[in-house]
GROMACS .gro file of C-alpha atoms in nm:
model
   97
    1MET     CA    1   1.549  -0.564   0.447
    2THR     CA    2   1.610  -0.522   0.077
    3ILE     CA    3   1.379  -0.369  -0.179
    4LYS     CA    4   1.327  -0.547  -0.513
    5PHE     CA    5   1.154  -0.400  -0.817
    6VAL     CA    6   0.960  -0.552  -1.104
    7PRO     CA    7   0.950  -0.293  -1.385
    8ASN     CA    8   0.618  -0.223  -1.553
    9ASP     CA    9   0.733  -0.295  -1.908
   10LYS     CA   10   0.379  -0.302  -2.047
   11GLY     CA   11   0.303   0.060  -1.959
   12ASN     CA   12  -0.039  -0.037  -1.829
   13PRO     CA   13  -0.176   0.119  -1.618
   14PRO     CA   14  -0.032   0.450  -1.739
   15GLY     CA   15   0.210   0.611  -1.495
   16LYS     CA   16   0.301   0.292  -1.311
   17LEU     CA   17   0.679   0.253  -1.318
   18ALA     CA   18   0.723  -0.068  -1.116
   19ASP     CA   19   0.597  -0.298  -0.847
   20ALA     CA   20   0.808  -0.308  -0.531
   21GLU     CA   21   0.863  -0.586  -0.278
   22LEU     CA   22   1.023  -0.574   0.065
   23HIS     CA   23   1.245  -0.880   0.123
   24PHE     CA   24   1.327  -0.939   0.489
   25THR     CA   25   1.681  -1.065   0.546
   26THR     CA   26   1.707  -1.085   0.927
   27GLY     CA   27   1.488  -1.112   1.234
   28PRO     CA   28   1.160  -1.297   1.275
   29LEU     CA   29   1.045  -1.207   0.921
   30GLU     CA   30   1.364  -1.342   0.758
   31GLY     CA   31   1.284  -1.533   0.440
   32LEU     CA   32   0.951  -1.353   0.385
   33LYS     CA   33   0.855  -1.075   0.147
   34LEU     CA   34   0.583  -0.813   0.155
   35ILE     CA   35   0.436  -0.738  -0.186
   36GLY     CA   36   0.182  -0.488  -0.314
   37PHE     CA   37   0.378  -0.163  -0.331
   38GLY     CA   38   0.368   0.042  -0.651
   39VAL     CA   39   0.597   0.317  -0.777
   40TRP     CA   40   0.410   0.575  -0.985
   41GLU     CA   41   0.502   0.879  -1.194
   42ARG     CA   42   0.258   1.165  -1.136
   43LYS     CA   43   0.241   1.527  -1.247
   44ASN     CA   44   0.378   1.643  -0.912
   45GLY     CA   45   0.657   1.380  -0.896
   46ARG     CA   46   0.686   1.018  -0.794
   47ASN     CA   47   0.470   0.843  -0.540
   48VAL     CA   48   0.450   0.504  -0.372
   49THR     CA   49   0.125   0.321  -0.309
   50PHE     CA   50   0.103   0.073  -0.022
   51PRO     CA   51  -0.058  -0.273  -0.013
   52ALA     CA   52  -0.435  -0.258   0.024
   53ARG     CA   53  -0.738  -0.482  -0.013
   54GLN     CA   54  -1.041  -0.356  -0.203
   55TYR     CA   55  -1.396  -0.429  -0.094
   56SER     CA   56  -1.747  -0.301  -0.164
   57VAL     CA   57  -2.005  -0.146   0.065
   58ASN     CA   58  -2.345  -0.071  -0.090
   59GLY     CA   59  -2.186  -0.086  -0.435
   60GLU     CA   60  -1.915   0.164  -0.342
   61ARG     CA   61  -1.553   0.047  -0.380
   62ARG     CA   62  -1.335   0.111  -0.079
   63SER     CA   63  -0.981   0.023   0.018
   64PHE     CA   64  -0.845  -0.126   0.342
   65ALA     CA   65  -0.477  -0.044   0.408
   66LEU     CA   66  -0.280  -0.358   0.499
   67LEU     CA   67   0.026  -0.173   0.627
   68ARG     CA   68  -0.047   0.104   0.875
   69PRO     CA   69   0.178   0.335   1.073
   70ALA     CA   70   0.239   0.241   1.435
   71ALA     CA   71   0.424   0.570   1.494
   72GLU     CA   72   0.424   0.916   1.342
   73GLY     CA   73   0.603   0.930   1.007
   74GLY     CA   74   0.643   0.554   0.966
   75GLN     CA   75   0.492   0.545   0.619
   76ASP     CA   76   0.685   0.853   0.510
   77ARG     CA   77   1.018   0.690   0.600
   78LEU     CA   78   0.928   0.374   0.409
   79ARG     CA   79   0.802   0.574   0.109
   80ASP     CA   80   1.131   0.767   0.102
   81LEU     CA   81   1.335   0.443   0.124
   82ILE     CA   82   1.142   0.289  -0.166
   83LEU     CA   83   1.178   0.600  -0.382
   84GLN     CA   84   1.551   0.621  -0.307
   85ALA     CA   85   1.597   0.252  -0.388
   86TYR     CA   86   1.401   0.297  -0.712
   87SER     CA   87   1.626   0.585  -0.818
   88GLU     CA   88   1.928   0.361  -0.759
   89PHE     CA   89   1.758   0.075  -0.947
   90GLU     CA   90   1.689   0.310  -1.240
   91ALA     CA   91   2.051   0.430  -1.247
   92GLU     CA   92   2.182   0.071  -1.243
   93SER     CA   93   1.938  -0.029  -1.517
   94ALA     CA   94   2.054   0.261  -1.737
   95VAL     CA   95   2.419   0.155  -1.698
   96THR     CA   96   2.349  -0.207  -1.797
   97ALA     CA   97   2.120  -0.116  -2.090
   0.00000   0.00000   0.00000
């Protein structure tokens, strides 16, 4: 799996640094990508949001997570991988700029 980033050059919404995609390179998901991740800058550091679908119940907006942990810590490992890859992406972008 590789992680690709699409920088948020427009600055809207505020705090969003980039969209992230997981590109699968081997196994049964080879040739597919999972989109919908976001890398955000917050007061307490950086965060990653996961793909979700919004829906309404009695006029209240809710969110349904599309990627859920099958084991303890699964989302934390993926969040850390995305943040690490984004730091590397940022460093590479600074060198080529």
